[in-house]
mmCIF file of C-alpha atoms in Angstrom:
data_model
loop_
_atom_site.group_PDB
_atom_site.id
_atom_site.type_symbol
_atom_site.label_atom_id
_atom_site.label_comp_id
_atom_site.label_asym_id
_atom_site.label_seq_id
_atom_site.Cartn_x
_atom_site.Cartn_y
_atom_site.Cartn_z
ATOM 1 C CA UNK J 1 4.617 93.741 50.227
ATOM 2 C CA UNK J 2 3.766 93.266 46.954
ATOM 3 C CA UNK J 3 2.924 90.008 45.400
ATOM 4 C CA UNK J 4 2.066 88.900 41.660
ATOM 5 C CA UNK J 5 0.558 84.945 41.723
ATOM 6 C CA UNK J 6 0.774 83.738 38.006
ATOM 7 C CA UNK J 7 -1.986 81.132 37.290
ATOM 8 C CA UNK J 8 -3.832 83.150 39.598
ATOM 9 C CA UNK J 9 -7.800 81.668 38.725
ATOM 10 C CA UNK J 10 -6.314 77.865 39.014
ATOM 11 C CA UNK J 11 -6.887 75.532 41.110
ATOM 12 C CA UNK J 12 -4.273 76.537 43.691
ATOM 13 C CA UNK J 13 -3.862 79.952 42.465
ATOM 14 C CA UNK J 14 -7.025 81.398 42.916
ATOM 15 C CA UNK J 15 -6.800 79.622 46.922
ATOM 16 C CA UNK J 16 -3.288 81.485 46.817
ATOM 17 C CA UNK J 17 -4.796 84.601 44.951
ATOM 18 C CA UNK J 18 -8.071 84.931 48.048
ATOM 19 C CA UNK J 19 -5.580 84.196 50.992
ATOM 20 C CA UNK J 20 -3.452 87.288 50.251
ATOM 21 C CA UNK J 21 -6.178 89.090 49.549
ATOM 22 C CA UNK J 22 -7.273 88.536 53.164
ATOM 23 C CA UNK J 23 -3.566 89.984 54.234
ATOM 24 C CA UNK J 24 -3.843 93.774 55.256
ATOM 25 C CA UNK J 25 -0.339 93.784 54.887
ATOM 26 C CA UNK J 26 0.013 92.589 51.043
ATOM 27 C CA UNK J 27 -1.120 94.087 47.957
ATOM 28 C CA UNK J 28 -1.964 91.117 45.705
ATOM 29 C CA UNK J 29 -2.250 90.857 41.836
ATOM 30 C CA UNK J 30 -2.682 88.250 39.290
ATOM 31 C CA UNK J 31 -2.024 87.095 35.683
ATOM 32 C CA UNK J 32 -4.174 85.162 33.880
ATOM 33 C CA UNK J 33 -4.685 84.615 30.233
ATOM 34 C CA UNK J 34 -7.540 86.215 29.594
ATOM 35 C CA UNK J 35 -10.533 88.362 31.533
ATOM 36 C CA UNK J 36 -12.818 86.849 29.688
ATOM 37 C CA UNK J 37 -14.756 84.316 32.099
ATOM 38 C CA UNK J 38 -12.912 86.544 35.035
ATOM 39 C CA UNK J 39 -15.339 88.070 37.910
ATOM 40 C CA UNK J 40 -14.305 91.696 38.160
ATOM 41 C CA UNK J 41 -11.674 91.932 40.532
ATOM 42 C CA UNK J 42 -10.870 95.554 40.450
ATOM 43 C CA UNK J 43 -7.792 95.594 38.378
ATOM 44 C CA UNK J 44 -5.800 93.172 40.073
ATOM 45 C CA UNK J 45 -5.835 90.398 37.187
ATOM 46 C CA UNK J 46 -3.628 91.191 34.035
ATOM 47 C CA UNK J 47 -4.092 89.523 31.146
ATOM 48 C CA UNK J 48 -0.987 88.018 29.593
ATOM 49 C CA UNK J 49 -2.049 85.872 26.792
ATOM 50 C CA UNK J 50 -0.181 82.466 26.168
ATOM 51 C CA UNK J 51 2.465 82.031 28.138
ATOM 52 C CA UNK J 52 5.892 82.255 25.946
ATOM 53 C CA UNK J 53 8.994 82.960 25.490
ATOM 54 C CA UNK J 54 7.910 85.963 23.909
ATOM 55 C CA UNK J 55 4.983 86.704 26.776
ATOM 56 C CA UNK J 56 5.185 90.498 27.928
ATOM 57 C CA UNK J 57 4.944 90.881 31.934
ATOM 58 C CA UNK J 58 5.950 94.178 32.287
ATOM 59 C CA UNK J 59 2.507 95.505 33.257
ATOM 60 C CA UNK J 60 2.114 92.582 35.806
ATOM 61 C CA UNK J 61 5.161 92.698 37.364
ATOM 62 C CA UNK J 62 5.088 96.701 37.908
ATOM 63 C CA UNK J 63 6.279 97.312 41.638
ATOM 64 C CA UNK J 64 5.825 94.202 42.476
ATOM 65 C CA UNK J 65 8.187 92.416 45.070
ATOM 66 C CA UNK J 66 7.335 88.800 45.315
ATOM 67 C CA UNK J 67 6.368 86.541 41.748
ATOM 68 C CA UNK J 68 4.277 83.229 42.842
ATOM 69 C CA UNK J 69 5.063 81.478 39.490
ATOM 70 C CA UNK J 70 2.349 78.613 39.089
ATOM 71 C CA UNK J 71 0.656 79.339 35.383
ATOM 72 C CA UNK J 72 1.940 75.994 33.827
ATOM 73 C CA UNK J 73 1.119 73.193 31.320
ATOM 74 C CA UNK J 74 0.477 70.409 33.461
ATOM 75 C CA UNK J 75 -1.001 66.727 32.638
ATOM 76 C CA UNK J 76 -3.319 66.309 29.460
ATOM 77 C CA UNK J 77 -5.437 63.033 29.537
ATOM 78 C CA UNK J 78 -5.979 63.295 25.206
ATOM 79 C CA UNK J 79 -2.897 65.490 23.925
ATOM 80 C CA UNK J 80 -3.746 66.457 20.836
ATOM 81 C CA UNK J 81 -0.209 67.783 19.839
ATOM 82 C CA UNK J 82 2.454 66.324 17.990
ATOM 83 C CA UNK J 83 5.272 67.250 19.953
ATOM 84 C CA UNK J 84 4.095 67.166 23.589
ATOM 85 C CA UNK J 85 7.217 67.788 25.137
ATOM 86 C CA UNK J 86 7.686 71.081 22.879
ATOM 87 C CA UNK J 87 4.148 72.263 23.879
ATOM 88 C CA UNK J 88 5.100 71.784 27.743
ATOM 89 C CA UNK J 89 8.691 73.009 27.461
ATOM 90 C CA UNK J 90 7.048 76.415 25.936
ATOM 91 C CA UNK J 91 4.929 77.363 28.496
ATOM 92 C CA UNK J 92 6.870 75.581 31.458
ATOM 93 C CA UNK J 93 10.278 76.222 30.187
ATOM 94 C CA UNK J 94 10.613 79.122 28.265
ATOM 95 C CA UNK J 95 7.582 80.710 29.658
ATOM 96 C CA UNK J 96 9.447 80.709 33.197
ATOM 97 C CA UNK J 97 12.302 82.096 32.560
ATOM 98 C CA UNK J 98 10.780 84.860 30.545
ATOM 99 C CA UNK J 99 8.908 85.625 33.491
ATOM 100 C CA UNK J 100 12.054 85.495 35.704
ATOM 101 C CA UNK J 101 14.131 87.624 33.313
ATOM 102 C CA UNK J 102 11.700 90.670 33.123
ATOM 103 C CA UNK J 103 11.413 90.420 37.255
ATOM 104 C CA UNK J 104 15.033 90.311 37.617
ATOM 105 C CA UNK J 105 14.618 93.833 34.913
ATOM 106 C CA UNK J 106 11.880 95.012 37.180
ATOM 107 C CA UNK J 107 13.690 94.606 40.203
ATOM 108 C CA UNK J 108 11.891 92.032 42.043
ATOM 109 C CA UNK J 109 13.654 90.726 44.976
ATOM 110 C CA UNK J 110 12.027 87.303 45.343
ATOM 111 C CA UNK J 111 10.771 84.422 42.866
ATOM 112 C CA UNK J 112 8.873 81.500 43.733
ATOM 113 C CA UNK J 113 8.663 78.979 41.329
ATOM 114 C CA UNK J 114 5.896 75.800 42.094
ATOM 115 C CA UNK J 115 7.710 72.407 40.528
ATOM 116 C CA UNK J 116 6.391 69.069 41.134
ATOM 117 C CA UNK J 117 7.659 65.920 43.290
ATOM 118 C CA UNK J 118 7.615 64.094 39.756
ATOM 119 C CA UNK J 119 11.080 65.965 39.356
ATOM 120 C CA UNK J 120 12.302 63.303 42.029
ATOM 121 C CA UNK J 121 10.324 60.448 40.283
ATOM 122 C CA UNK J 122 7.178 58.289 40.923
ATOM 123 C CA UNK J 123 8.106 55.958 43.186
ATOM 124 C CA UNK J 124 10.249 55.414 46.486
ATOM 125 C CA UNK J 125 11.225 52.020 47.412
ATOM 126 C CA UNK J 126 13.308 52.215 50.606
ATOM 127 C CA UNK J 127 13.188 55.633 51.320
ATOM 128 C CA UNK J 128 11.753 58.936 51.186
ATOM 129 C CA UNK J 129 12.889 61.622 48.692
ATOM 130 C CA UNK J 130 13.958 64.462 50.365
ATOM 131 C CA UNK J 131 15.798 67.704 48.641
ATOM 132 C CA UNK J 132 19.098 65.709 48.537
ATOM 133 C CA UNK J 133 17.703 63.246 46.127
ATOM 134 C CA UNK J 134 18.424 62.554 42.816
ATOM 135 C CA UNK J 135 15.919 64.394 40.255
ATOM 136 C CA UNK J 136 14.892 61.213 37.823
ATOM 137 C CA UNK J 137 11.661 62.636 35.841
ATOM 138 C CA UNK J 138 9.429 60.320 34.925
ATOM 139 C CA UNK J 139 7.394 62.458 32.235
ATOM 140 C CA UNK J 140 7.241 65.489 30.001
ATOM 141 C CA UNK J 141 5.069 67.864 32.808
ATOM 142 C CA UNK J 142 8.097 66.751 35.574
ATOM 143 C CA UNK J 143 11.030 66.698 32.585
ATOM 144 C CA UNK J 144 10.001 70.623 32.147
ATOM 145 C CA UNK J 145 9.455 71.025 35.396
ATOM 146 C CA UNK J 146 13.371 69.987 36.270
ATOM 147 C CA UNK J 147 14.858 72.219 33.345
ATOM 148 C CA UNK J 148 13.090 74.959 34.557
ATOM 149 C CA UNK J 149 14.617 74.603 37.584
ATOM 150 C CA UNK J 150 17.767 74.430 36.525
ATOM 151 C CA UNK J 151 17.454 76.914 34.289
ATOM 152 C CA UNK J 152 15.556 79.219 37.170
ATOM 153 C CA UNK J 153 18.397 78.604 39.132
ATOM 154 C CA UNK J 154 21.268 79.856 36.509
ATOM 155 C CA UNK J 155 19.201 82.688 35.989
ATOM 156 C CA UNK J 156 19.391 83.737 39.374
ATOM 157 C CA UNK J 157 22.852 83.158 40.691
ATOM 158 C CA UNK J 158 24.477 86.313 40.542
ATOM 159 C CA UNK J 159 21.254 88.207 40.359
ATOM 160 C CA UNK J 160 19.954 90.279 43.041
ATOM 161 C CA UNK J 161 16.873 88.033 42.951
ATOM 162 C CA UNK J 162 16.314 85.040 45.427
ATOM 163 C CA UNK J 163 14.686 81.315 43.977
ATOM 164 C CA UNK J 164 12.409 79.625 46.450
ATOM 165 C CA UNK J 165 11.583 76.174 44.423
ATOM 166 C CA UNK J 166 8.796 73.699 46.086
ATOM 167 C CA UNK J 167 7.928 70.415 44.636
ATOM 168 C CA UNK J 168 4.694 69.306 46.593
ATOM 169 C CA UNK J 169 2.784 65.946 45.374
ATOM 170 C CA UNK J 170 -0.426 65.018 44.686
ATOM 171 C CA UNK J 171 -2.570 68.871 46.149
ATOM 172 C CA UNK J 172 -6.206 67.350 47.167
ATOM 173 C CA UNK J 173 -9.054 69.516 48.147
ATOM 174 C CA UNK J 174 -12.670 68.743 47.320
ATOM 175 C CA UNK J 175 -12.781 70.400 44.135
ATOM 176 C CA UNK J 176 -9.470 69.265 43.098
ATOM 177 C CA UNK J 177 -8.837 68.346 39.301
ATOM 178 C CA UNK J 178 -7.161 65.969 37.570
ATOM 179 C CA UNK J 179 -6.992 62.310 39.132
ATOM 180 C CA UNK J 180 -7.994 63.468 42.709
ATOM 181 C CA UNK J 181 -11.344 64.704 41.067
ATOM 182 C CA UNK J 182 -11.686 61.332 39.615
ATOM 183 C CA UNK J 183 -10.706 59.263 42.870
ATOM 184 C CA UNK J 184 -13.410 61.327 44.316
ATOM 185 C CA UNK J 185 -16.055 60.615 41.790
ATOM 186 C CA UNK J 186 -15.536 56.701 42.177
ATOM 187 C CA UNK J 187 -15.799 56.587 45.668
ATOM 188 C CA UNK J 188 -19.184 58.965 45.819
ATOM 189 C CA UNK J 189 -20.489 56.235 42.926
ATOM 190 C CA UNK J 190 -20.287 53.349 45.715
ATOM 191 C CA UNK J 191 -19.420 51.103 43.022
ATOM 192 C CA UNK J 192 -16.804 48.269 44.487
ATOM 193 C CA UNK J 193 -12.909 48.935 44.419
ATOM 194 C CA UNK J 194 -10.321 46.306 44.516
ATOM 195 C CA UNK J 195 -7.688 48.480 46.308
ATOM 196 C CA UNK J 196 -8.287 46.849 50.024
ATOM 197 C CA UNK J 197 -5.354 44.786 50.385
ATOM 198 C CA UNK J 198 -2.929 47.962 49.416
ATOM 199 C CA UNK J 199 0.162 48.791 51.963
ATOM 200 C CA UNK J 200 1.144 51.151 49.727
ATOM 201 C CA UNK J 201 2.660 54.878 51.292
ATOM 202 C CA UNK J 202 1.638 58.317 49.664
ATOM 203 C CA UNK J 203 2.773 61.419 50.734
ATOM 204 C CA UNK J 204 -0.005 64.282 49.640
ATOM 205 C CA UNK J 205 -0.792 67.708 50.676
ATOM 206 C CA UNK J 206 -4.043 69.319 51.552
ATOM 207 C CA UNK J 207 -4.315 72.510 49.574
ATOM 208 C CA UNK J 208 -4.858 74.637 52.562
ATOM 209 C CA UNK J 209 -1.379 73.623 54.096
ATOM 210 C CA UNK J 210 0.063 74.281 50.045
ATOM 211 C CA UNK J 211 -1.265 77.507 50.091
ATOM 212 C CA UNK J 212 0.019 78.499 53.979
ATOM 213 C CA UNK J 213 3.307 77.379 53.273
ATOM 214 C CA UNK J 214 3.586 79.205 49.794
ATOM 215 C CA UNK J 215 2.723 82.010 51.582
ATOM 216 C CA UNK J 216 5.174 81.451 54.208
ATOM 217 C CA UNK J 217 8.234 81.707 51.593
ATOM 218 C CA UNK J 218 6.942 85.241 50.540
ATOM 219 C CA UNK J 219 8.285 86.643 53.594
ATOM 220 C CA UNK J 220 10.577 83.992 55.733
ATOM 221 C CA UNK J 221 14.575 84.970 55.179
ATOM 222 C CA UNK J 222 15.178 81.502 55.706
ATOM 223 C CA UNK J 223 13.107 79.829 52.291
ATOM 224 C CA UNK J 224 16.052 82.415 49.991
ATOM 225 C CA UNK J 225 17.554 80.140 47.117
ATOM 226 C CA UNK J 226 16.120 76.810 48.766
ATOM 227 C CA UNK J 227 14.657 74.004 47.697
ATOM 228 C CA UNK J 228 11.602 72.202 49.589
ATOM 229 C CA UNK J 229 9.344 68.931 49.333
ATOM 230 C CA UNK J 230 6.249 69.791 51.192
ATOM 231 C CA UNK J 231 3.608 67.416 52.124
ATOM 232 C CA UNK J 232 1.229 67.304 55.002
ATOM 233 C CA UNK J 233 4.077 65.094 56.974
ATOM 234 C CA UNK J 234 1.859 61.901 57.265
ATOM 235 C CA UNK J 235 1.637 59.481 54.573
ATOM 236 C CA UNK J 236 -1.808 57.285 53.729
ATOM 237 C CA UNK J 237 -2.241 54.024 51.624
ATOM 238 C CA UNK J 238 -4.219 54.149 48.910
ATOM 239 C CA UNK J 239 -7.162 51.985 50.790
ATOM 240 C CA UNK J 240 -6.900 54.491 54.003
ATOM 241 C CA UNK J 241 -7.328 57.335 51.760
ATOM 242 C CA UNK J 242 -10.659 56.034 49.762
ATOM 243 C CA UNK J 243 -11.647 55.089 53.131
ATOM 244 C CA UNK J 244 -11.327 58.382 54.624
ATOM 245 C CA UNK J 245 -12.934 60.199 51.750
ATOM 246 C CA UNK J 246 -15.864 57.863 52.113
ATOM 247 C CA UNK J 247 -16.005 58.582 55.576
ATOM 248 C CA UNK J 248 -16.049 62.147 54.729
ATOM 249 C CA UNK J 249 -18.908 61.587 52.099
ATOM 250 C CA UNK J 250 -21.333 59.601 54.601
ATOM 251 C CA UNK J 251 -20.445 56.300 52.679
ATOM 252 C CA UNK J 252 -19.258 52.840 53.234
ATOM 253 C CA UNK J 253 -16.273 51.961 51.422
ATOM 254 C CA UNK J 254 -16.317 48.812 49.180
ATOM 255 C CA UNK J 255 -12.670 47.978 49.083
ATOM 256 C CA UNK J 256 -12.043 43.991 47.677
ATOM 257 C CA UNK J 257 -8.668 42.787 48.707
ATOM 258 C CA UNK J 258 -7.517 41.674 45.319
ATOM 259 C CA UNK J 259 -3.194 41.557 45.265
ATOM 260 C CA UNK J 260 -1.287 44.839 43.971
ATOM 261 C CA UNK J 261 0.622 41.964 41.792
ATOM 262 C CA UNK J 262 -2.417 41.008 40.477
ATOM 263 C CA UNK J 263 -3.921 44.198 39.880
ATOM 264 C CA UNK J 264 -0.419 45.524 38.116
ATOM 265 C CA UNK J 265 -0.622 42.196 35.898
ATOM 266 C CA UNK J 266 -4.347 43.849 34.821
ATOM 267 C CA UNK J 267 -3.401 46.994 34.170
ATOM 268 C CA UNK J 268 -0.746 45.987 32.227
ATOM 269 C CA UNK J 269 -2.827 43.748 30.210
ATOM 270 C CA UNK J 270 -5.368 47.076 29.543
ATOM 271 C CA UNK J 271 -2.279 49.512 28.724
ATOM 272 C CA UNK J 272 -2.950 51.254 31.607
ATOM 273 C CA UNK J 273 0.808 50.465 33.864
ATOM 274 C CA UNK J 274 0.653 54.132 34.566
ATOM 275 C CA UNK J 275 -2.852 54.426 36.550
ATOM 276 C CA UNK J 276 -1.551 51.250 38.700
ATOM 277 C CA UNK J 277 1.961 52.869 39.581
ATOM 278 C CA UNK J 278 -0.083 56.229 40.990
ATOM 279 C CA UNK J 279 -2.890 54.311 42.668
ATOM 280 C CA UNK J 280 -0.692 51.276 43.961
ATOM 281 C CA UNK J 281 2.802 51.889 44.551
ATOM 282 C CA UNK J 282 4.369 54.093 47.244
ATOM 283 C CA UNK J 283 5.541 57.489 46.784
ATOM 284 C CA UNK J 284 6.802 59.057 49.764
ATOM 285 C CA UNK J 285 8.696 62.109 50.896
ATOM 286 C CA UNK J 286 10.775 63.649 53.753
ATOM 287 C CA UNK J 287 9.278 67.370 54.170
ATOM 288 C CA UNK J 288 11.643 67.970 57.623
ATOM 289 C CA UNK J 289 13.133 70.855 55.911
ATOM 290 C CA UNK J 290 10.218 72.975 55.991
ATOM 291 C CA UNK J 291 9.786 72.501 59.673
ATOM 292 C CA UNK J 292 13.425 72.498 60.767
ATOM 293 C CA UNK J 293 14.459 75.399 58.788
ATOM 294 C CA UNK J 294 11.375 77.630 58.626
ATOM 295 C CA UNK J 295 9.635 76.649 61.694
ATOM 296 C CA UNK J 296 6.758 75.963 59.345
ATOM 297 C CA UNK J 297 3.749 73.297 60.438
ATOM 298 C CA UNK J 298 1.281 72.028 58.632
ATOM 299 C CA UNK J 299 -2.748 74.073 59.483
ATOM 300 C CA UNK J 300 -4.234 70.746 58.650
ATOM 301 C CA UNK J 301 -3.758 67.085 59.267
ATOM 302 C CA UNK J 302 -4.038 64.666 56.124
ATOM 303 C CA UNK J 303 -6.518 62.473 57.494
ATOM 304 C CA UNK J 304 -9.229 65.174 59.071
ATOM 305 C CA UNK J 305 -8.359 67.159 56.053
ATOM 306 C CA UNK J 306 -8.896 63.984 53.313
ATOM 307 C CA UNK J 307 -12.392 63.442 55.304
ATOM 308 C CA UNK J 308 -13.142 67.207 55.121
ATOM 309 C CA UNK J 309 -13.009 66.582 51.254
ATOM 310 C CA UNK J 310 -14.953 64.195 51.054
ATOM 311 C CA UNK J 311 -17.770 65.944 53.008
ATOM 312 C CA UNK J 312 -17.321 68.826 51.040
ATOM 313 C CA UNK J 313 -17.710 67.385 47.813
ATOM 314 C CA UNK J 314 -20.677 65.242 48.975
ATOM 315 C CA UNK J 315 -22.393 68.595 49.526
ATOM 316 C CA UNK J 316 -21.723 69.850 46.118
ATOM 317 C CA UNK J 317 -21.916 66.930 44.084
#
């Protein structure tokens, strides 16, 4: 088999990129935007460029039998453009289904595309999503995220191509980016947090069970022209998971029990609604699919694998 992971020197492509290159059985390439800054991997990067509607992947996708689409624009802290949802519908939009359309040319037979559980929304009240849910986006990244999809899935009905979609949440490992890199930083500081009286419910997934199950819907019959939430299948409060990663890390953790109401009437106050929705509120989801239907389980559990970050990054920091 042979596979072509988009994004591939990312944070989850490049653990996507190494674990098929550990498979005997699959020959594994990669697109990135440029070699520069690239260790010499023999060939198997090609450079695309920026990631269009106009991109040219006909040099990537040469013989290639599985695309692992996860080169996308995701969340910018200071976006310095204009138009933000124009700059994320190029690459996440358009940029997709170019992709798609010159592996449905090239005669690919199987497309995975990596969404986002912000598709669903950021919050679950009474009940899990799960992949009969409503999609309700919540912000540009998820809003291209969803017409991708959709237009991902048009693309491929009557094609002889099959659409695997997976929406995972937050992907934590100890050198994870984005707000996981900063919830990591704040609890190695040992400076006081006033998340102890959360009772909040997250669903996450350790990058090591990501990567197993992406891998998984290369070559299971089962994941053709599905949908899936994936998480580790346990979910953690906010509190338990600091607490965890301080375990991990050798540390006590310094959690004051000050109110989510109170904290959400801060935030608000400070313009900052957003930070107390994804570190207070629940956001849960029903991954049953994935097990039922593919047999698939998870190689880690959330709470050794939460600890196992913070140990790691404790070493490295």
């Amino acid at each position: 088999m042979r596979v072509l992971v988009t994004g591939a020197n990312g944070f989850v492509g490049s653990a996507v990129f190494a674990r098929l290159q550990a498979d005997a059985s699959t020959v594994v390439t990669g697109a990135v935007r440029s070699l520069a800054g690239n260790p010499s991997t023999d060939g198997l990067l090609h450079a695309v460029g920026d990631i269009g509607a106009e991109t040219n992947w006909a040099a990537a996708l040469e013989s290639v039998d599985v695309v692992i689409h996860l080169a996308a624009r995701a969340h910018v802290l200071n976006d310095s453009f204009t138009d933000s949802l124009a700059a994320f519908r190029r690459i996440n939009v358009d940029g997709a289904v170019a992709l798609a359309q010159s592996a449905i040319r090239q005669g690919v037979k199987r497309f995975i595309f990596i969404s986002s559980i912000g598709v669903n929304g950021n919050v679950t009240d009474t009940q899990p999503f799960s992949e009969t849910s409503s999609p309700a986006p919540h912000a540009d990244y998820a809003r291209t995220k969803y017409e991708a999809e959709e237009a991902l899935k048009h693309l491929c009905t009557g094609s002889a191509m099959e659409l695997v979609i997976i929406r995972p949440p937050l992907v934590y490992a100890a050198h994870a980016p984005g707000n996981f890199k900063r919830l990591l930083k704040l609890v190695s500081s040992g400076i006081p947090m006033p998340f102890g009286s959360l009772r909040n419910q997250r669903s996450l997934v350790a990058l090591d069970n990501l990567v197993d199950f992406i891998i998984t819907c290369t070559r299971h019959p089962a994941a053709a022209n599905e949908l899936f939430l994936i998480s580790d299948g346990e979910d953690v409060s906010t509190a338990d998971m600091l607490r965890l990663l301080a375990q991990g890390m050798g540390k006590k953790s310094l959690l004051l029990p000050v109110p989510s109401p109170l904290l959400a009437v801060l935030a608000t106050a400070v313009g900052k609604r957003n930070i107390h929705t994804q570190l207070c509120c629940s956001l849960q989801l029903d991954s049953s699919k994935s097990r039922a239907l593919l047999g698939w389980t998870p190689r880690v559990d959330v709470r050794s694998a939460l600890a196992e970050a913070g140990r790691r990054y404790a070493q490295t920091a």
